[in-house]
Coordinates of C-alpha atoms and ligand atoms in Angstrom, one line a residue:
M1403 CA 27.9 23.4 28.5
A1404 CA 28.5 22.6 32.1
L1405 CA 27.9 25.4 34.6
T1406 CA 30.1 26.2 37.5
P1407 CA 27.8 25.9 40.6
R1408 CA 27.5 29.1 42.7
L1409 CA 27.3 27.8 46.2
P1410 CA 27.1 29.6 49.5
M1411 CA 30.3 29.3 51.6
H1412 CA 28.9 26.9 54.1
R1413 CA 27.9 24.5 51.3
R1414 CA 31.4 24.6 49.9
E1415 CA 32.9 23.9 53.3
M1416 CA 30.5 21.0 53.7
M1417 CA 31.5 19.6 50.4
R1418 CA 35.2 19.7 51.4
W1419 CA 34.3 17.9 54.6
L1420 CA 32.2 15.4 52.9
G1421 CA 35.0 14.6 50.4
S1422 CA 37.3 13.6 53.2
A1423 CA 34.7 12.0 55.4
C1424 CA 33.7 9.8 52.4
L1425 CA 37.2 8.4 52.0
V1426 CA 37.0 7.2 55.6
A1427 CA 33.5 5.9 55.3
T1428 CA 34.1 4.0 52.1
G1429 CA 37.4 2.6 53.0
M1430 CA 39.0 4.2 50.0
G1431 CA 42.5 5.7 50.3
A1432 CA 43.5 8.8 48.4
S1433 CA 44.9 6.6 45.6
G1434 CA 41.3 5.2 45.2
S1435 CA 42.3 1.7 46.3
A1436 CA 39.9 -0.1 48.5
Y1437 CA 41.2 -1.5 51.8
A1438 CA 38.1 -3.4 52.8
Q1439 CA 36.6 -1.8 55.8
P1440 CA 33.1 -2.9 56.6
L1441 CA 30.5 -0.2 55.7
P1442 CA 27.9 0.8 58.3
G1443 CA 24.5 -0.7 57.4
L1444 CA 22.2 2.1 56.4
D1445 CA 19.0 0.4 57.6
V1446 CA 20.7 -0.4 60.9
A1447 CA 21.5 3.3 61.2
A1448 CA 18.0 4.3 60.3
R1449 CA 16.5 1.9 62.9
R1450 CA 18.2 3.8 65.7
T1451 CA 15.5 6.4 65.4
G1452 CA 12.6 4.0 64.5
R1453 CA 13.0 4.6 60.8
R1454 CA 13.8 2.3 57.9
F1455 CA 16.0 2.7 54.8
G1456 CA 15.8 0.9 51.5
F1457 CA 15.9 0.8 47.7
A1458 CA 13.7 0.4 44.6
I1459 CA 14.8 -2.6 42.6
D1460 CA 14.2 -4.6 39.5
P1461 CA 14.7 -8.4 39.6
A1462 CA 16.8 -8.1 36.4
Y1463 CA 19.7 -6.5 38.3
A1464 CA 18.9 -7.1 42.0
D1465 CA 19.9 -10.7 41.7
Q1466 CA 23.4 -9.8 40.5
E1467 CA 26.5 -8.3 42.1
P1468 CA 27.2 -5.8 43.3
V1469 CA 23.6 -4.9 43.9
K1470 CA 22.8 -8.3 45.6
S1471 CA 25.4 -7.7 48.3
L1472 CA 24.6 -4.0 48.8
L1473 CA 21.0 -4.9 49.4
E1474 CA 22.0 -7.5 52.0
Q1475 CA 24.1 -4.9 53.8
H1476 CA 21.8 -1.9 53.6
A1477 CA 18.2 -2.7 52.7
G1478 CA 15.3 -2.6 55.2
V1479 CA 12.7 -1.6 52.6
I1480 CA 12.2 -2.8 49.1
T1481 CA 10.1 -1.2 46.4
A1482 CA 9.4 -2.7 43.0
E1483 CA 10.8 -0.1 40.6
N1484 CA 8.5 -1.3 37.8
A1485 CA 7.4 -4.9 38.5
M1486 CA 4.1 -4.0 40.4
K1487 CA 3.0 -1.4 37.9
W1488 CA -0.2 -2.2 36.0
R1489 CA 1.6 -2.1 32.6
S1490 CA 4.2 -4.6 33.9
I1491 CA 1.6 -6.9 35.3
E1492 CA -0.7 -6.8 32.3
G1493 CA 1.6 -6.4 29.3
I1494 CA -1.1 -8.2 27.4
F1495 CA -4.4 -6.9 28.6
G1496 CA -6.5 -9.6 30.1
F1497 CA -3.5 -11.8 30.8
P1498 CA -2.0 -10.7 34.1
D1499 CA 1.5 -12.1 34.8
Y1500 CA 2.7 -11.6 38.4
T1501 CA 6.0 -13.4 38.0
R1502 CA 8.3 -10.4 38.4
A1503 CA 6.1 -8.8 41.1
D1504 CA 6.2 -12.0 43.1
R1505 CA 9.9 -12.2 42.7
V1506 CA 10.3 -8.7 44.2
A1507 CA 8.0 -9.7 47.1
E1508 CA 10.1 -12.8 47.6
M1509 CA 13.4 -10.8 47.5
A1510 CA 12.0 -8.4 50.2
A1511 CA 11.0 -11.4 52.4
N1512 CA 14.5 -13.0 52.0
L1513 CA 16.1 -9.7 53.0
H1514 CA 13.7 -9.4 56.0
A1515 CA 12.8 -6.0 54.5
E1516 CA 9.5 -4.2 54.4
L1517 CA 7.8 -4.2 51.1
R1518 CA 6.4 -1.0 49.5
G1519 CA 3.9 -1.5 46.8
H1520 CA 4.2 0.8 43.8
T1521 CA 1.7 1.8 42.4
L1522 CA -2.0 0.9 42.2
A1523 CA -3.1 3.8 40.0
W1524 CA -0.9 6.0 37.8
H1525 CA -1.7 7.5 34.4
Q1526 CA 1.7 6.4 33.1
S1527 CA 1.2 2.7 34.0
T1528 CA -2.4 2.3 32.8
P1529 CA -2.4 -0.2 29.9
A1530 CA -2.5 1.7 26.6
Y1531 CA -5.5 -0.3 25.5
L1532 CA -7.6 1.5 28.1
A1533 CA -6.9 5.0 26.8
N1534 CA -10.1 5.1 24.7
V1535 CA -12.6 3.0 26.5
T1536 CA -15.7 4.3 28.2
P1537 CA -15.6 5.5 31.8
Q1538 CA -17.6 2.4 32.9
V1539 CA -15.2 0.0 31.3
F1540 CA -12.2 1.9 32.7
V1541 CA -13.6 2.0 36.3
R1542 CA -14.3 -1.8 36.1
A1543 CA -10.8 -2.5 34.9
Q1544 CA -9.0 -0.2 37.4
T1545 CA -11.0 -1.5 40.3
A1546 CA -10.4 -5.2 39.3
H1547 CA -6.6 -4.5 39.0
L1548 CA -6.4 -2.6 42.3
Q1549 CA -8.3 -5.3 44.1
A1550 CA -6.3 -8.2 42.6
M1551 CA -3.0 -6.6 43.5
A1552 CA -3.9 -5.5 47.0
Q1553 CA -5.5 -8.9 47.8
R1554 CA -2.6 -10.9 46.3
Y1555 CA 0.0 -9.1 48.5
A1556 CA -2.2 -8.5 51.5
G1557 CA -0.3 -9.0 54.7
R1558 CA 3.0 -8.5 53.0
I1559 CA 2.9 -4.8 52.1
H1560 CA 4.0 -2.2 54.6
T1561 CA 2.7 0.7 52.4
W1562 CA 0.9 0.9 49.1
D1563 CA 1.4 3.9 46.8
V1564 CA -2.3 3.9 46.0
L1565 CA -2.3 6.9 43.7
N1566 CA 0.8 8.4 41.9
E1567 CA 1.4 11.9 40.5
V1568 CA -2.1 13.4 39.9
V1569 CA -1.0 16.9 40.7
D1570 CA 0.0 19.4 37.9
A1571 CA 0.0 22.8 39.5
D1572 CA 0.2 24.4 36.0
S1573 CA -2.6 22.4 34.4
K1574 CA -5.4 24.3 32.7
R1575 CA -8.0 22.8 35.0
G1576 CA -7.5 25.4 37.7
D1577 CA -7.8 22.8 40.6
G1578 CA -4.1 21.9 40.4
L1579 CA -4.9 18.4 39.2
R1580 CA -3.4 16.7 36.1
E1581 CA -5.4 16.0 32.9
S1582 CA -4.8 12.4 32.2
V1583 CA -6.5 9.1 31.5
L1584 CA -7.3 8.9 35.2
S1585 CA -8.9 12.3 35.5
K1586 CA -10.9 11.7 32.3
L1587 CA -12.1 8.1 32.9
W1588 CA -11.9 7.6 36.7
G1589 CA -12.7 11.2 37.7
T1590 CA -10.7 13.4 40.1
D1591 CA -13.7 13.6 42.5
Q1592 CA -13.5 9.8 42.8
Y1593 CA -9.7 9.6 43.7
P1594 CA -10.6 9.0 47.4
A1595 CA -12.5 5.9 46.3
L1596 CA -9.2 4.3 45.3
F1597 CA -8.0 4.5 48.9
E1598 CA -11.3 3.1 50.2
L1599 CA -10.9 0.1 47.8
A1600 CA -7.3 -0.4 48.8
R1601 CA -8.2 -0.3 52.5
A1602 CA -10.9 -2.8 52.1
A1603 CA -8.7 -5.2 50.1
D1604 CA -5.7 -4.9 52.5
P1605 CA -6.7 -3.4 55.8
L1606 CA -3.2 -3.8 57.3
A1607 CA -1.3 -1.8 54.6
K1608 CA -0.6 1.9 55.1
L1609 CA -1.9 3.9 52.1
A1610 CA 0.1 6.6 50.4
Y1611 CA -0.4 9.4 48.0
N1612 CA 3.0 9.6 46.1
D1613 CA 4.3 12.6 44.1
Y1614 CA 7.4 14.5 42.9
G1615 CA 8.6 18.0 42.7
M1616 CA 7.9 19.3 46.2
E1617 CA 11.3 19.0 48.0
Q1618 CA 13.3 22.0 46.6
D1619 CA 13.0 25.7 46.7
E1620 CA 11.8 26.7 43.3
P1621 CA 8.6 28.5 42.5
W1622 CA 7.2 25.5 40.7
C1623 CA 7.9 23.3 43.7
E1624 CA 6.0 25.8 45.9
R1625 CA 3.0 25.6 43.5
R1626 CA 3.1 21.8 43.7
R1627 CA 3.3 21.8 47.5
S1628 CA 0.2 24.1 47.6
A1629 CA -1.7 22.0 45.2
V1630 CA -1.0 18.8 47.0
L1631 CA -2.0 20.3 50.4
F1632 CA -5.2 21.6 48.9
M1633 CA -6.0 18.2 47.5
L1634 CA -5.1 16.3 50.7
E1635 CA -7.1 18.7 52.9
D1636 CA -10.1 17.9 50.8
W1637 CA -9.5 14.2 51.1
V1638 CA -9.0 14.4 54.9
K1639 CA -12.3 16.3 55.2
R1640 CA -13.9 13.5 53.2
K1641 CA -12.4 10.9 55.6
T1642 CA -10.3 9.3 52.9
P1643 CA -8.2 6.5 54.3
V1644 CA -4.9 8.1 53.3
D1645 CA -2.1 7.6 55.9
V1646 CA 1.1 8.7 54.2
M1647 CA 2.5 11.4 51.9
G1648 CA 5.1 9.8 49.7
L1649 CA 7.7 12.4 48.6
Q1650 CA 9.6 11.0 45.7
A1651 CA 12.6 13.3 46.1
H1652 CA 14.2 13.2 42.7
L1653 CA 16.5 16.1 43.6
D1654 CA 18.9 18.1 41.4
T1655 CA 21.9 20.0 42.5
S1656 CA 21.0 22.8 40.0
R1657 CA 17.9 23.6 42.0
R1658 CA 17.8 25.6 45.3
F1659 CA 17.1 23.9 48.6
S1660 CA 15.5 25.4 51.7
A1661 CA 15.5 23.4 54.9
S1662 CA 13.0 25.7 56.5
K1663 CA 10.5 25.6 53.6
L1664 CA 10.7 21.8 53.5
S1665 CA 10.3 21.6 57.3
R1666 CA 7.3 23.8 57.1
F1667 CA 5.7 21.6 54.5
F1668 CA 6.4 18.6 56.7
D1669 CA 4.6 20.4 59.6
E1670 CA 1.6 21.1 57.3
L1671 CA 1.4 17.4 56.4
R1672 CA 1.6 16.5 60.0
A1673 CA -1.2 18.9 60.8
L1674 CA -3.3 16.8 58.4
G1675 CA -2.4 13.7 60.3
L1676 CA -0.2 12.3 57.5
C1677 CA 3.2 10.7 58.1
I1678 CA 5.9 11.1 55.4
Q1679 CA 7.9 8.6 53.5
I1680 CA 10.8 9.6 51.2
T1681 CA 10.0 7.1 48.4
E1682 CA 12.3 7.6 45.4
L1683 CA 15.4 9.5 46.5
D1684 CA 18.2 10.3 44.1
V1685 CA 20.3 13.4 43.3
R1686 CA 21.1 14.4 39.7
D1687 CA 24.3 16.3 39.0
T1688 CA 22.9 17.7 35.7
Q1689 CA 25.0 20.8 35.7
V1690 CA 27.9 20.2 38.0
S1691 CA 31.3 20.7 36.4
G1692 CA 34.6 19.3 37.6
N1693 CA 36.1 15.9 38.1
L1694 CA 34.2 12.9 39.7
I1695 CA 35.4 13.8 43.2
E1696 CA 34.0 17.3 42.9
R1697 CA 30.8 16.2 41.3
D1698 CA 30.3 13.5 44.0
A1699 CA 31.0 16.0 46.7
E1700 CA 28.3 18.4 45.5
V1701 CA 25.8 15.5 45.2
A1702 CA 26.7 14.4 48.7
A1703 CA 26.2 18.0 50.1
L1704 CA 22.6 18.0 48.8
Y1705 CA 22.0 14.5 50.2
R1706 CA 23.2 15.8 53.6
E1707 CA 21.1 18.9 53.6
F1708 CA 18.0 17.2 52.4
L1709 CA 18.3 14.2 54.8
D1710 CA 19.2 16.3 57.8
T1711 CA 15.9 18.0 57.3
C1712 CA 14.0 14.7 56.8
V1713 CA 15.4 12.8 59.7
G1714 CA 15.3 15.9 61.9
H1715 CA 11.5 15.7 61.6
P1716 CA 9.4 13.3 63.7
S1717 CA 6.9 12.6 60.8
V1718 CA 9.5 11.1 58.4
E1719 CA 9.2 7.3 58.7
M1720 CA 11.5 5.9 56.0
V1721 CA 13.9 6.8 53.2
V1722 CA 13.9 4.8 50.0
M1723 CA 16.5 5.3 47.2
W1724 CA 15.4 5.0 43.6
N1725 CA 17.8 2.3 42.5
V1726 CA 21.0 1.1 44.0
T1727 CA 24.1 2.0 41.9
D1728 CA 24.7 4.6 39.2
S1729 CA 24.6 2.0 36.5
D1730 CA 21.1 0.7 37.4
S1731 CA 19.8 4.2 38.0
W1732 CA 16.7 5.1 35.9
V1733 CA 18.4 8.5 35.4
N1734 CA 21.2 6.9 33.3
R1735 CA 18.7 4.6 31.5
W1736 CA 16.2 7.4 30.8
R1737 CA 15.5 9.9 28.0
Q1738 CA 18.3 11.9 26.3
G1739 CA 16.8 15.0 27.9
Q1740 CA 17.9 13.9 31.4
R1741 CA 21.5 13.6 30.4
R1742 CA 24.4 16.0 31.1
A1743 CA 25.5 18.4 28.5
D1744 CA 28.9 16.6 28.4
G1745 CA 27.2 13.3 27.7
Q1746 CA 28.7 11.7 30.8
P1747 CA 26.4 9.5 32.9
M1748 CA 25.1 11.1 36.1
R1749 CA 26.1 10.1 39.6
P1750 CA 22.7 10.1 41.3
T1751 CA 22.9 7.2 43.8
L1752 CA 25.1 6.2 46.8
F1753 CA 27.2 3.7 44.9
D1754 CA 29.3 3.9 41.7
P1755 CA 28.8 1.5 38.8
Q1756 CA 31.2 -1.0 40.5
G1757 CA 29.2 -0.8 43.7
Q1758 CA 31.8 1.3 45.6
A1759 CA 30.4 3.7 48.1
K1760 CA 30.6 7.4 47.0
A1761 CA 30.7 10.6 49.1
A1762 CA 26.9 10.4 49.0
F1763 CA 27.0 7.2 51.0
G1764 CA 29.1 8.9 53.7
A1765 CA 26.7 11.8 53.8
V1766 CA 23.7 9.5 54.2
A1767 CA 25.3 7.2 56.8
T1768 CA 26.6 10.2 58.9
T1769 CA 23.2 11.9 58.7
L1770 CA 21.2 8.7 59.7
R1771 CA 23.7 8.1 62.6
S1772 CA 23.8 11.6 64.0
T1773 CA 20.1 12.5 64.3
Q1774 CA 18.5 12.3 67.7
V1775 CA 15.0 12.9 66.5
K1776 CA 12.9 9.7 66.5
F1777 CA 10.1 8.8 64.2
D1778 CA 6.8 9.5 66.0
K1779 CA 5.1 6.1 65.8
T1780 CA 1.9 7.6 67.0
M1781 CA 1.6 9.1 63.5
V1782 CA -0.7 6.3 62.3
R1783 CA -3.8 7.7 60.8
H1784 CA -5.7 4.5 60.1
T1785 CA -9.3 5.9 59.5
Ligands
G3I2798 O1 11.8 -3.7 29.8 C1 11.7 -3.0 28.6 C2 12.7 -3.5 27.6 O2 12.4 -4.8 27.3 C3 12.6 -2.6 26.3 O3 13.6 -3.1 25.4 C4 12.9 -1.2 26.7 C5 12.8 -0.3 25.5 O4 12.4 1.0 25.8 O5 11.9 -0.8 27.6 C6 12.0 -1.5 28.8 O6 11.0 -1.0 29.7 C7 11.3 0.2 30.3 C8 11.3 0.1 31.8 O7 11.4 1.4 32.4 C9 12.5 -0.8 32.3 O8 13.7 -0.1 32.1 C10 10.1 1.1 29.9 O9 10.2 1.4 28.5 C11 10.2 2.4 30.6 O10 9.0 3.2 30.3 C12 10.3 2.2 32.1 O11 10.5 3.4 32.7 C13 10.2 3.4 34.1 C14 9.3 4.6 34.4 O12 9.1 4.8 35.8 C15 7.9 4.4 33.7 O13 7.2 3.4 34.3 C16 11.5 3.6 34.9 O14 12.3 2.4 34.7 C17 11.2 3.9 36.3 O15 12.4 4.1 37.0 C18 10.3 5.1 36.5 O16 10.0 5.2 37.8 C19 9.2 6.4 38.1 C20 8.2 6.0 39.2 O17 7.5 4.8 38.9 C21 7.3 7.2 39.6 N1 8.1 8.3 39.9 C22 9.1 8.7 38.9 C23 10.0 7.6 38.6 C24 11.1 8.0 37.6 O18 10.5 8.3 36.4

């Protein structure tokens, strides 16, 4: 059953404004027909303030229209959605295949885009075969994989997600860290060693810790922010070569958002010397009722509020969307549990399934173009 969103007045006004702004920004008339106006390039807009803008892609759809042209117009950063994950590389353990990962690196180069590496260590991408080996065998395999990846793409990677999603503020461990194959076989105390190995293998790449669920104003997000800060403070004390906090930003309009709380979190990360990258942005309209224009307007309003906060802060270096259009979005390919109650596909990205810009595009373009706050390039914490 779809819920009617209860929004404060200013948000409703913003939605109305975004609805009409979008028609202009997308070149769509009220009838919905396109009268081909060139869209502003999002990476060009981001560069005005020293930032970059980009997308996670899979070679399976990135080579085809409309994604191909959208990337040419808007991408200044490329992340491999899956192709650089350990499970993708080593589908058959012991027989690494870099074909798809190489293709993503090549696509980024052809687009003159920065390449983000995702991800060297993640419990969900560890080959299943390794779940029951001894710690010694696991450490040898994880080390070899990390070094092989970091060395293979050395000099081509802007930032590596070294470690992904190790925080679980509600875990039974008490230290805010997730129970997983990594905690069991690599050891939570040894997480900093992953960053040291990555730095040694590719000294030029920035190194990120990447995680989700810290961007909105819900009690569980607050717990996750605290747990991440606690972990990062420890790593910084231990002189871990971590440069970047990657905030995935899989947002949902059904959750509250507080610009002041997110800004405070950015300040806390800055105090640790970390810069911030928005690494997997999308906005789910899980519970928004109404027609597509109303749904898109609400999605756009959250994009606007969130990005205003991000590009209003000097520590935020780049914004990367997780997928390009609604039809290639993981949200619409993913488990039943992520679907809307009415069974309709969600509208989480900037472009509809045909590649037409939606209200969210207008919101993002306007936000990137209107900020005066530049990325602080001195935020480079190479240790
Ligand atoms: O390619 C196979 C296909 O051959 C097979 O028929 C099909 C059957 O399930 O699976 C396909 O692979 C799937 C792959 O996505 C490509 O769609 C995998 O099962 C599925 O596990 C994989 O899911 C990915 C997920 O990470 C797990 O790696 C999603 O695409 C990807 O968007 C998602 O990305 C994560 C980030 O890495 C970390 N942050 C959260 C984000 C969203 O969950």
